Coordinates of C-alpha atoms in Angstrom, one line a residue:
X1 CA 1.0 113.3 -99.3
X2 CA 3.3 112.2 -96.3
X3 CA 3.8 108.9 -98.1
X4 CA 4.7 110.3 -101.2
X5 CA 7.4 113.1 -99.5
X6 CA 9.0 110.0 -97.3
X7 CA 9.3 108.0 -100.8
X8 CA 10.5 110.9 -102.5
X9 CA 13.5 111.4 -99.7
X10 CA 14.5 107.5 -99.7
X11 CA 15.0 107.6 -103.3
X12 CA 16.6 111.2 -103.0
X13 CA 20.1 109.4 -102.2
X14 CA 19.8 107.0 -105.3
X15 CA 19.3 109.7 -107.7
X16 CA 21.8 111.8 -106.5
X17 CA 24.4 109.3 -106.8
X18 CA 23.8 108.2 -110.3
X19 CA 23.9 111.9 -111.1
X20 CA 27.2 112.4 -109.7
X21 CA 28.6 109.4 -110.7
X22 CA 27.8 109.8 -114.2
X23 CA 28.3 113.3 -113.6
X24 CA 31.6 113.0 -112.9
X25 CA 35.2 112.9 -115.0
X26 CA 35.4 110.0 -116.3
X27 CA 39.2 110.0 -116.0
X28 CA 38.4 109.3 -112.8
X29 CA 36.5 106.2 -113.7
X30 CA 39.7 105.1 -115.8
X31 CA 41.5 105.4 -112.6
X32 CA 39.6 103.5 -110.7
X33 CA 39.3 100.7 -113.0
X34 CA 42.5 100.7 -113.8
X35 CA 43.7 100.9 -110.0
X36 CA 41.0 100.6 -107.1
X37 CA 38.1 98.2 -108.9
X38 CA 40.2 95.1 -109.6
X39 CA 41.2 94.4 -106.4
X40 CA 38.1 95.6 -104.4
X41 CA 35.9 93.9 -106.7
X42 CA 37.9 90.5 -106.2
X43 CA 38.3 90.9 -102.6
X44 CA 35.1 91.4 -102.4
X45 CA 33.1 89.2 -104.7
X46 CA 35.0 86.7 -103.0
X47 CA 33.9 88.0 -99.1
X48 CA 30.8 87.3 -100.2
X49 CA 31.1 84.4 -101.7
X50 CA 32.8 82.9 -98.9
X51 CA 30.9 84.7 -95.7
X52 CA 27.3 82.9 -98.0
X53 CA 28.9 79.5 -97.9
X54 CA 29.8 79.4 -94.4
X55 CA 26.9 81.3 -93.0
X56 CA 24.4 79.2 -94.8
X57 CA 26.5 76.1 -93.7
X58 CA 26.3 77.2 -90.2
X59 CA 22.5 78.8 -89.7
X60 CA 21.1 75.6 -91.6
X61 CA 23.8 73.3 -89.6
X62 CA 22.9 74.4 -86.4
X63 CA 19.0 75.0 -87.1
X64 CA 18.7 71.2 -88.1
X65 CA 20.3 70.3 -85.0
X66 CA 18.3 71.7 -82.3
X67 CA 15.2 71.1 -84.5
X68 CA 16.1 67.4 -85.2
X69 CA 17.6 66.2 -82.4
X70 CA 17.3 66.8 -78.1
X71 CA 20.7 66.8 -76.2
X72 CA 21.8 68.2 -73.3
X73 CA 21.6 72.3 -73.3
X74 CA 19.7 72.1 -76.0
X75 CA 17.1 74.2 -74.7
X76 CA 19.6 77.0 -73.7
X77 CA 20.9 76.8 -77.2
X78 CA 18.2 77.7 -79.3
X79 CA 18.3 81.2 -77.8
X80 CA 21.7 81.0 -77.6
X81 CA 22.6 80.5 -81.1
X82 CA 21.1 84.3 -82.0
X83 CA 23.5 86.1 -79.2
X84 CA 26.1 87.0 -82.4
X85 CA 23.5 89.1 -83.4
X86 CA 24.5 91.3 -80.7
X87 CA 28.1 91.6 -81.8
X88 CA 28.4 94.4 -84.8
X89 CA 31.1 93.1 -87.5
X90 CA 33.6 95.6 -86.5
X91 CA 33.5 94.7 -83.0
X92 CA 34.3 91.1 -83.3
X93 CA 37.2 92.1 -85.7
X94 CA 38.2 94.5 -83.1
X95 CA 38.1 92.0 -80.5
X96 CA 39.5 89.0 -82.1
X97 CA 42.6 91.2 -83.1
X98 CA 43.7 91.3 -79.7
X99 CA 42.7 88.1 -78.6
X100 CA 44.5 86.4 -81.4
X101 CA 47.3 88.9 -81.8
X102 CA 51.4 86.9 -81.2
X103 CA 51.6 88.4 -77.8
X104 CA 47.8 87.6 -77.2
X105 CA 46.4 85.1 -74.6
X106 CA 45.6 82.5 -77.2
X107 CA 48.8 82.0 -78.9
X108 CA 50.6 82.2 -75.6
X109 CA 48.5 79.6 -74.0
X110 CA 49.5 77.8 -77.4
X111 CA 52.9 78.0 -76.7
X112 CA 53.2 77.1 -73.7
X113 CA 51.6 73.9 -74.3
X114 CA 53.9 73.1 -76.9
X115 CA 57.0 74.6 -75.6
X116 CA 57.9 77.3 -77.3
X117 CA 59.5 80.8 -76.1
X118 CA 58.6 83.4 -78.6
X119 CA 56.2 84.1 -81.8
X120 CA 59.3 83.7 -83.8
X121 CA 59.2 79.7 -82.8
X122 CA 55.9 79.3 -83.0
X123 CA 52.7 81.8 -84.3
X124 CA 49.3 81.2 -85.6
X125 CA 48.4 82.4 -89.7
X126 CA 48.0 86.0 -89.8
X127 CA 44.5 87.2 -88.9
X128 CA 44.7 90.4 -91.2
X129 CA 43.9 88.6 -94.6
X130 CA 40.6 87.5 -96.8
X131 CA 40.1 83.7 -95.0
X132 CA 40.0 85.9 -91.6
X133 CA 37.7 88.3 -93.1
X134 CA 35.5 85.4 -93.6
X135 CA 35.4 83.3 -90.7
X136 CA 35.2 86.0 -88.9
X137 CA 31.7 87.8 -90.3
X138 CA 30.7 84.0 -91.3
X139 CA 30.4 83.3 -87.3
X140 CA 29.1 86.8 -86.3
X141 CA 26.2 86.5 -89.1
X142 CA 25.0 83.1 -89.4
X143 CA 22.3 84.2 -86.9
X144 CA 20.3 85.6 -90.1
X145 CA 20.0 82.4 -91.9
X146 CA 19.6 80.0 -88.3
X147 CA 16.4 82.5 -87.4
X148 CA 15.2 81.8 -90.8
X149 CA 16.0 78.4 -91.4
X150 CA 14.8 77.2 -87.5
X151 CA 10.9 78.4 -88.1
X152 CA 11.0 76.5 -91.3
X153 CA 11.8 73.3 -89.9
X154 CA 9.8 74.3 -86.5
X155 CA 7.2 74.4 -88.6
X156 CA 7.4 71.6 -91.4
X157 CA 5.0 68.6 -91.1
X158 CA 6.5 65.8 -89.2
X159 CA 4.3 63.7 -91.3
X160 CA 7.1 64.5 -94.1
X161 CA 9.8 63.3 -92.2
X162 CA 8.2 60.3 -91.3
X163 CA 7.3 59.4 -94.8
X164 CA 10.8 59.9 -95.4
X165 CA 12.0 57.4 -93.1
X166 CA 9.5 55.1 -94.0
X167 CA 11.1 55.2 -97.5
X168 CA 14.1 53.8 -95.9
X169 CA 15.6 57.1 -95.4
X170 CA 18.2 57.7 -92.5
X171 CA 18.2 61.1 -90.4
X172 CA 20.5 61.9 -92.6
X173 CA 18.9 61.3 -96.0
X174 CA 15.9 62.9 -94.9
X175 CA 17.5 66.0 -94.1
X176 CA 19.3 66.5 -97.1
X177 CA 16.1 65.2 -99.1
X178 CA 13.4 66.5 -97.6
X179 CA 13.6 68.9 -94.7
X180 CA 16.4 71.1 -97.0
X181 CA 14.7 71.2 -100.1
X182 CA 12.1 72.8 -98.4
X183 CA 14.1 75.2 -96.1
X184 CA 15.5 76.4 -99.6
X185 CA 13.5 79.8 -99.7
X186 CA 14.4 80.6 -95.6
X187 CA 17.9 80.0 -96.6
X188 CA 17.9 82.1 -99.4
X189 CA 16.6 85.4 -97.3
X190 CA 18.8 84.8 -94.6
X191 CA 22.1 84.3 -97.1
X192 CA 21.2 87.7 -98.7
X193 CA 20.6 89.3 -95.5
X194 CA 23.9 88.3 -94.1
X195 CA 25.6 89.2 -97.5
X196 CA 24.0 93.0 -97.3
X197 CA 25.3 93.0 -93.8
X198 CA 28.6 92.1 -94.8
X199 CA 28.6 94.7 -98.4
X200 CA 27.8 97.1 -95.8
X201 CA 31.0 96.6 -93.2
X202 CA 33.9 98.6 -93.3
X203 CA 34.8 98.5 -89.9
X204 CA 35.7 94.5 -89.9
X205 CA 37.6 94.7 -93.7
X206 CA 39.3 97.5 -92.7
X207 CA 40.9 96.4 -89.3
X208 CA 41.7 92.9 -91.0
X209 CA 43.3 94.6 -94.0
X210 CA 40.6 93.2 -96.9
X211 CA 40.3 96.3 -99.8
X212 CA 36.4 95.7 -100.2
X213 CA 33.9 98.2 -102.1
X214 CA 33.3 99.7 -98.9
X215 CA 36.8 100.6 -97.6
X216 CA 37.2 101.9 -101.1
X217 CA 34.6 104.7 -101.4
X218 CA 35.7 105.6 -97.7
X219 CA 39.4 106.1 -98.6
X220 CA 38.4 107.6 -102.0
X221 CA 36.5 110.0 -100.4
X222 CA 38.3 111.0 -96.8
X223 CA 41.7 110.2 -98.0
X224 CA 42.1 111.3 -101.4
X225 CA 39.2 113.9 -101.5
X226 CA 37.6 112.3 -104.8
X227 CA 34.2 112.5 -104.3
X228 CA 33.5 112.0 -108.1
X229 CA 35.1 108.6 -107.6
X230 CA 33.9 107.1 -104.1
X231 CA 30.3 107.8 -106.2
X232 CA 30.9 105.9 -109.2
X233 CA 32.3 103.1 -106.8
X234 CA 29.2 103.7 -104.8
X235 CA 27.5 103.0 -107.7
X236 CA 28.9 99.7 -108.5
X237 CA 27.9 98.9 -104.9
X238 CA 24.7 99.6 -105.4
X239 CA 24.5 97.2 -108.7
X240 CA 26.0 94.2 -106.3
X241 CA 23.4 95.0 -104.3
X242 CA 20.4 95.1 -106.6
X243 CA 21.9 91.5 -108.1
X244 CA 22.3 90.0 -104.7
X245 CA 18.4 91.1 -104.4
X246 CA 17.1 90.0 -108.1
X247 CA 19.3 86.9 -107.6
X248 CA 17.8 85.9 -104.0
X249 CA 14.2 86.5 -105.7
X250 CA 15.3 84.4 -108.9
X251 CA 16.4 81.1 -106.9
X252 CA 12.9 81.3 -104.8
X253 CA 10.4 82.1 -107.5
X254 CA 9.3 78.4 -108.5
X255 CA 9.5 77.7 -104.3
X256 CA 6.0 77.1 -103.4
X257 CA 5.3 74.8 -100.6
X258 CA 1.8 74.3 -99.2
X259 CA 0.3 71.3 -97.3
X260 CA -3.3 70.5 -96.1
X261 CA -2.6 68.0 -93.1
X262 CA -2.6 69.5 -89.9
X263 CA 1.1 70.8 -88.7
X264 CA 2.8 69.0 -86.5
X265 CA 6.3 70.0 -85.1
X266 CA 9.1 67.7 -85.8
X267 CA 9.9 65.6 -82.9
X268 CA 13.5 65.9 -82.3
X269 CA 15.5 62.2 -81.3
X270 CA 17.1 61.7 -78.2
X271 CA 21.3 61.2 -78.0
X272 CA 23.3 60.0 -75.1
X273 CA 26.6 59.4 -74.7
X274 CA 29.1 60.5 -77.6
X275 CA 26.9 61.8 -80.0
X276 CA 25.0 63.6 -77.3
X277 CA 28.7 65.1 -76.3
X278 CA 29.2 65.7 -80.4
X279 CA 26.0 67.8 -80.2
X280 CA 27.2 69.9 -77.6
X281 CA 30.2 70.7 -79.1
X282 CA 29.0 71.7 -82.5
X283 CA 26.2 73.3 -81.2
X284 CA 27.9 75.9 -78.5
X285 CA 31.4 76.2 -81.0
X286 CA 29.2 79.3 -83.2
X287 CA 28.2 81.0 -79.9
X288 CA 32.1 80.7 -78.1
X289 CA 33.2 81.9 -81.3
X290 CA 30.7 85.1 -82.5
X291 CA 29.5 85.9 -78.7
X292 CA 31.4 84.2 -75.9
X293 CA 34.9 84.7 -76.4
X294 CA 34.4 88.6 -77.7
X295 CA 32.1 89.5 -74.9
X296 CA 34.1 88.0 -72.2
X297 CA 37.4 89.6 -73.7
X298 CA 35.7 93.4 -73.9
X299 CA 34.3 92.9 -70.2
X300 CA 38.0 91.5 -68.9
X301 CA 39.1 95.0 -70.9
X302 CA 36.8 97.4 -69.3
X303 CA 37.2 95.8 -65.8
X304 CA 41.2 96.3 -66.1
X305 CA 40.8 99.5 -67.6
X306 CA 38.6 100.5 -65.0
X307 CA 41.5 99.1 -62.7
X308 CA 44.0 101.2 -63.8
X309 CA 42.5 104.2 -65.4
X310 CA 40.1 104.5 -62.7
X311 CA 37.0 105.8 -64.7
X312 CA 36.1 106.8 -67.9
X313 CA 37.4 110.1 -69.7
X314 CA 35.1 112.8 -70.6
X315 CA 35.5 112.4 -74.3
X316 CA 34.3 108.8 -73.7
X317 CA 31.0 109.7 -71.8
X318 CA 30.2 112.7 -74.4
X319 CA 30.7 110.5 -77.2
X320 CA 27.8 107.9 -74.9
X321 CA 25.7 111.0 -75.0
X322 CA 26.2 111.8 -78.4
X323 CA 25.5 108.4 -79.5
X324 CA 21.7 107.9 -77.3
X325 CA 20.4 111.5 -78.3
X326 CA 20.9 110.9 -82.1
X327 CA 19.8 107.6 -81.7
X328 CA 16.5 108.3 -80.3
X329 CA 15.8 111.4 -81.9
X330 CA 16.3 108.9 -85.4
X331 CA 14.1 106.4 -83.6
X332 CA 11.1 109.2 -82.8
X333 CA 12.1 110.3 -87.0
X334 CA 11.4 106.7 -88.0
X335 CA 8.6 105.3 -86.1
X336 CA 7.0 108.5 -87.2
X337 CA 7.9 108.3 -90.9
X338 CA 6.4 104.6 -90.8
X339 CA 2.8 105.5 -88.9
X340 CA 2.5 107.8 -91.8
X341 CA 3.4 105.2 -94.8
X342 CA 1.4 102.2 -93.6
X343 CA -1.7 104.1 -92.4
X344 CA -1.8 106.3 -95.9
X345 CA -1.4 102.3 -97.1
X346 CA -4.6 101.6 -94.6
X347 CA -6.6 104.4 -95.1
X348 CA -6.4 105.0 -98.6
X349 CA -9.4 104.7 -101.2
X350 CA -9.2 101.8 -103.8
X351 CA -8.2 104.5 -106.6
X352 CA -5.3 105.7 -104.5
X353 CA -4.4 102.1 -103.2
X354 CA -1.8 101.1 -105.5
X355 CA 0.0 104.1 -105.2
X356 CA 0.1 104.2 -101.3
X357 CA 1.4 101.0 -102.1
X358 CA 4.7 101.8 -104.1
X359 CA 5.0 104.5 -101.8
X360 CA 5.3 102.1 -98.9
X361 CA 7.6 99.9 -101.2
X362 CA 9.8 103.0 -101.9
X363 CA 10.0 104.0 -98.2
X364 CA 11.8 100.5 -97.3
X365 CA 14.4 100.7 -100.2
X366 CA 17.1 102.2 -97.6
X367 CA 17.8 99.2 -96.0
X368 CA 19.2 97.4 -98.8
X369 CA 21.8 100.2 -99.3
X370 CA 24.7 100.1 -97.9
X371 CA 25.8 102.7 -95.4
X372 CA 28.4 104.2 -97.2
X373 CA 26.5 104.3 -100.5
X374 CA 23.8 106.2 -98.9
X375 CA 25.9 108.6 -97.2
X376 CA 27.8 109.4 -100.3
X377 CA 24.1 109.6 -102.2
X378 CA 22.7 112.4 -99.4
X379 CA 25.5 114.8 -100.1
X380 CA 23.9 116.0 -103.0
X381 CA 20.4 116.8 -101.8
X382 CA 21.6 118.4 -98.1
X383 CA 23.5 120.5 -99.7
X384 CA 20.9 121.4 -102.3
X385 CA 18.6 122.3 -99.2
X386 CA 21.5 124.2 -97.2
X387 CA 21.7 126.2 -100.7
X388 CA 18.1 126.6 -100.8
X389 CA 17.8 127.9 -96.7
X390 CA 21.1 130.1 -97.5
X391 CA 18.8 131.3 -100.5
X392 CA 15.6 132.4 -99.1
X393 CA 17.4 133.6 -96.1
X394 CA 19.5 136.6 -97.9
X395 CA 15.9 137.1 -100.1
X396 CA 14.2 137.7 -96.6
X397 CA 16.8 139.9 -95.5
X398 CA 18.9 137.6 -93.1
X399 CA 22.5 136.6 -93.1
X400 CA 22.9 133.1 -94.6
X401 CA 22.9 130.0 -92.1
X402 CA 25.8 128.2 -93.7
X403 CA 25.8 124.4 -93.8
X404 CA 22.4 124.3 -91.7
X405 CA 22.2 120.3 -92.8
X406 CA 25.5 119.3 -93.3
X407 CA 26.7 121.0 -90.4
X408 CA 24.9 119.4 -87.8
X409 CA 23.5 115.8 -86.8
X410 CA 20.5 116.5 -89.1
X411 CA 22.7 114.6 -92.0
X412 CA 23.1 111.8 -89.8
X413 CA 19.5 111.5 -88.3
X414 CA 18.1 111.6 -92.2
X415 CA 20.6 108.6 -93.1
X416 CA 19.4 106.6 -89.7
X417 CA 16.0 107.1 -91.2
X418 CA 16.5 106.4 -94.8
X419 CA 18.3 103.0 -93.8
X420 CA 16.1 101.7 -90.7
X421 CA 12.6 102.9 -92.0
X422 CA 12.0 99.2 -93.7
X423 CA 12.1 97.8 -90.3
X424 CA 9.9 100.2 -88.5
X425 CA 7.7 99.9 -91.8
X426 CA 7.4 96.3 -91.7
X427 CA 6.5 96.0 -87.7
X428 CA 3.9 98.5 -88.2
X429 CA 2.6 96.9 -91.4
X430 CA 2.1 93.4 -89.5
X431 CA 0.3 95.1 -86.1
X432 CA -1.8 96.3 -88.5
X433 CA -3.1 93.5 -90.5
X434 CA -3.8 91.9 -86.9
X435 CA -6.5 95.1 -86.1
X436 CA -10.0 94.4 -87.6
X437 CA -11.1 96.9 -89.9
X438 CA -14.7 96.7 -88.0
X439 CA -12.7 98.6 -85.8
X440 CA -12.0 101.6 -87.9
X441 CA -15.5 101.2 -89.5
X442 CA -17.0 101.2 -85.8
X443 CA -15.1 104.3 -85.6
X444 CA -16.0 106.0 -88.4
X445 CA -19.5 105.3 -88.3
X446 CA -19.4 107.1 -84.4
X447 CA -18.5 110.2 -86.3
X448 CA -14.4 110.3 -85.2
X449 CA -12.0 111.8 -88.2
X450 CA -9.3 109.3 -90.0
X451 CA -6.9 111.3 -87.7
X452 CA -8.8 110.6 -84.6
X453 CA -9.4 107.2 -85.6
X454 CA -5.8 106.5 -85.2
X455 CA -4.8 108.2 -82.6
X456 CA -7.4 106.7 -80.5
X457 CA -8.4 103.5 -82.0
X458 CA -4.6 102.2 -84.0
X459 CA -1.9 103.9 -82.1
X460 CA -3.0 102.0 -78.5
X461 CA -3.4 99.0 -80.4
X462 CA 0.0 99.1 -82.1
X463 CA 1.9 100.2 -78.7
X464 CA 3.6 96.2 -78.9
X465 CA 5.0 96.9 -82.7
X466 CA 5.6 100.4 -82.1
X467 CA 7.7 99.4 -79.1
X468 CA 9.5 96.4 -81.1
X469 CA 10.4 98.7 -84.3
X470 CA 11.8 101.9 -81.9
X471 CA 14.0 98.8 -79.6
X472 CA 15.7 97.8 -83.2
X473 CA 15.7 101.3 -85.0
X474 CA 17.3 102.7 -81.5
X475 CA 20.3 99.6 -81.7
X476 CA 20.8 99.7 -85.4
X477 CA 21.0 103.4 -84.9
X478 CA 23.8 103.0 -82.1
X479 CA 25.6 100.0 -83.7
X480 CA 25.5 102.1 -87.1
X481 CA 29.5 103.0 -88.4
X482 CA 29.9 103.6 -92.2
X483 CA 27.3 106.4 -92.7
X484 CA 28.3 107.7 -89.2
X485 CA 32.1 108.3 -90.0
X486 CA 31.0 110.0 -93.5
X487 CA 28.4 112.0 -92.2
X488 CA 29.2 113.1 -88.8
X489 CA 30.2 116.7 -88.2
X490 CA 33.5 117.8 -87.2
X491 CA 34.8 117.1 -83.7
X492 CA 31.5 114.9 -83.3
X493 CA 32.3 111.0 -82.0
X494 CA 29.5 108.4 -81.1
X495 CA 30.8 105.2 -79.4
X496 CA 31.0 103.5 -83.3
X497 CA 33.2 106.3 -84.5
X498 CA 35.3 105.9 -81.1
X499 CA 35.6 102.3 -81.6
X500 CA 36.9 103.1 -84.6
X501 CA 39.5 105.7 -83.7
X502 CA 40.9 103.3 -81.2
X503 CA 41.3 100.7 -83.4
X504 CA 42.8 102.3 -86.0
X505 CA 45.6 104.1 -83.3
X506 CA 45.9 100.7 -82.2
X507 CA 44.8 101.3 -78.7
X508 CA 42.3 99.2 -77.1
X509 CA 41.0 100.7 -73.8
X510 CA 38.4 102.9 -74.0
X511 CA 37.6 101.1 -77.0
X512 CA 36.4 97.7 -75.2
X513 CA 34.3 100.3 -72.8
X514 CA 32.5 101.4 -76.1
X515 CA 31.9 98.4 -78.0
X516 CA 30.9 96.5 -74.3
X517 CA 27.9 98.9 -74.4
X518 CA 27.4 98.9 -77.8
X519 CA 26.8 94.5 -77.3
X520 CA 25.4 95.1 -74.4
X521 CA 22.4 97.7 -76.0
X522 CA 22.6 95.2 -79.1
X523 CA 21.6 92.3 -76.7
X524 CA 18.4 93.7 -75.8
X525 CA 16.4 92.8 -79.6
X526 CA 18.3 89.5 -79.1
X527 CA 16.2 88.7 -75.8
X528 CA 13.0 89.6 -77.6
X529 CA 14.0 87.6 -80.4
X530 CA 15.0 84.9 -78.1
X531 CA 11.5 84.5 -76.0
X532 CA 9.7 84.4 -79.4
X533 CA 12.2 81.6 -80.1
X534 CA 11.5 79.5 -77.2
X535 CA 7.5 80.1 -77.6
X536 CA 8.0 78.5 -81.4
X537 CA 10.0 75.9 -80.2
X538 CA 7.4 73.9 -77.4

């Protein structure tokens, strides 16, 4: 029954958005299509079709090279290589446009190497356009497709690339006709990853001036008031989205690899010299550019700040504490959510097992919509419930709540847990195909309830993914902006909607304090991901 009312709320959102997007006037949708949908639809058919190029370019590129071949700091790199995953879009966007502003430190230093006085003389291409867009989120999301693409060729038989080059094959050749072919279906879930990462950014297209899907339901919404209309642009969101998902399944489903000879890693060749230096080069260039140069540039702002301003403001701190209570209370919402879904999944009978099943599927929908799509979707049924509180309230007697929902964090804590629950799902779902069902039979059989047979048989067994899935739900809660700035209730900031504010007054102090914490929380998944890196890798 809990399985079924946690699939029933994740698929509240969709529902309610076809609704009031089909709902709606359609003079609205004449509008749009006349006005908004062009233009966001190029700029952003074209984001993606550039931030999928280079992030698959880059995660394969720099997978195959510490896989394939052992240099120096090549050991250090493999971690490395995932500490953009640390940086949310809209932070590196926020950081870069500073850094690389006509006044900034980069194009000074440019000038004075060339010998020029002013930005008038001398200034780099505009940073606020498409190409920027897309270097930008290219070098902050590549990370998806290298943790993908590195366990493939971790894993492949070396007796494959040897046969290669036995063939007459070079390095090269081989990769290219062997190792890639294979990594094919790795790539694939790491390019559509990265492209719902970028369908769901507003911050970074925003800041840099791109009119995406994303900015456009936002500014349909806030700025013009037409909610009709951010929900039937919604709704053509939602239709990239299910595309990017049947197309990512469509390019793997004849990709079936198997092999009975005995795994053995690849063993990666030796370089000295120049191509040793080469390897360097190309190997740390992703990590200056999506982790280094932002991190060291918010930390250089923070420490002046703290130089000048002497502390941080109240409104800062409060907006801190606002950000770690909602976050956890999503994460203890979540984790919950999930022990329910996959132990219904577990526990059921073999009648009931197909529909505990879909259940489970249903429950893990939320994280392939974007942020603003689901925020615009929840309207509908919080509002439906603050009607149906503000109902039952006057029949009892007592004077109606007002917006009990909508009013309060509780919107915000029910989109946290409709977008994150796949990932808290998914841990859950793998500690528990590692527990023995003697176990729960052992249990039974000594007379303990289902309920007692997880609580003291599962739960201290599944303390590890439990503790893995609440560490990611807690920084994807935190690093969360576009259903935070729809959702949140008046005069409520957490450190993402303060980033934001800064960045859009143009004002960048307190701003680096917030998104310094925000990639400094963001690192802590990173490490974990990073140790299990290194244990794959010797």
């Amino acid at each position: 029954m809990g399985a079924a009312l946690i699939a029933v709320m994740v698929m509240a959102p969709v529902v309610a958005l076809i609704w009031m997007a089909t709902g709606g006037d359609f003079a609205h949708w004449s509008h749009l299509t006349q006005h908004v949908l062009p233009v966001a639809l190029r700029n952003t058919a074209l984001l993606l079709l550039g931030v999928g190029v280079l992030v698959a370019c880059l995660g394969t590129g720099s997978a195959w090279l510490v896989t394939a071949y052992d240099f120096p700091t090549r050991r250090i790199l493999l971690w490395a290589l995932l500490l953009p995953l640390a940086v949310p879009t809209y932070i590196i966007a926020f950081a870069y446009l500073d850094i690389l502003h006509p006044l900034g430190p980069v194009q000074g230093l440019l000038r004075d190497i060339l010998g020029y006085d002013s930005p008038r003389q001398f200034r780099l291409p505009d940073l606020r356009a498409l190409p920027g867009a897309i270097v930008l989120l290219g070098f902050v999301l590549y990370p998806y497709v290298y943790l993908s693409t590195r366990v493939m060729f971790a894993t492949q038989a070396n007796s494959l690339m040897e046969a290669g080059r036995i063939l007459g094959q070079s390095r090269r050749g081989v990769f290219f006709r062997v190792a890639l072919p294979l990594a094919r279906p790795a790539i694939a879930v790491g390019v559509s990853l990265a492209l719902l990462e970028t369908l769901n950014d507003i911050g970074a297209s925003e800041f840099l001036g791109v009119q995406t899907l994303t900015v456009s339901v936002y500014t349909t919404w806030i700025t013009r008031s037409d909610l009709a209309g951010a929900a039937q642009i919604a709704l053509s969101m939602l239709a990239i989205v299910v595309m990017l998902i049947l197309l990512e399944r469509h390019g793997r489903r004849h990709q079936r690899y198997a092999s009975t000879q005995r795994m053995r890693p690849v063993q990666p060749e030796k370089l000295s010299g120049t191509r040793a230096l080469v390897a360097v080069v190309l190997g740390w260039l992703p990590v200056l550019i999506g982790f280094v140069a932002p991190a060291l540039y918010l930390l250089e702002e923070t420490i002046k700040h703290f130089g000048t301003a002497g502390g941080i403001s109240a409104q800062l701190l409060q907006s801190g504490y606002n950000t770690v209570s909602v976050a956890l209370i999503a994460t203890f919402m979540t984790v919950a959510g999930a022990i329910v879904v996959t132990w219904a999944v577990r526990s059921s009978h073999t009648i009931k097992t197909r529909f505990m099943t879909l259940c489970s599927r249903i429950s893990t929908v939320g994280y392939a919509l974007p942020g603003t799509v689901l925020a615009i979707g929840l309207l509908l049924p919080l509002i439906a419930v603050d009607d149906l509180i503000g109902w039952l309230a006057q029949l009892l007697g007592y004077p109606p709540p007002g917006l009990l929902l909508m009013g309060s964090t509780t919107a915000l804590v029910c989109a946290y847990v409709i977008r994150f629950m796949a990932i808290s799902v998914g841990s859950l779902e793998s500690g528990l195909a590692r527990i023995p069902p003697s176990l729960e039979q052992a249990s039974r059989l000594l007379g303990e309830s289902p309920a007692g047979t997880l609580r003291r048989v599962h739960l201290p067994l599944l303390r590890p993914a439990i503790g893995a899935a609440a560490l990611l739900i807690f920084v994807d809660a935190m690093k969360e902006l576009p259903a935070t700035l729809l959702l949140r209730p008046v005069n409520f900031e957490t450190l993402a909607t303060w980033l934001y504010a800064e960045a859009a007054r143009g004002t960048y102090e307190e701003g680096a304090i917030a998104a310094l914490a925000i990639v400094v929380a963001g690192l802590l998944p990173v490490i974990l991901l990073a140790r299990h890196q290194l244990k794959s890798a010797y």
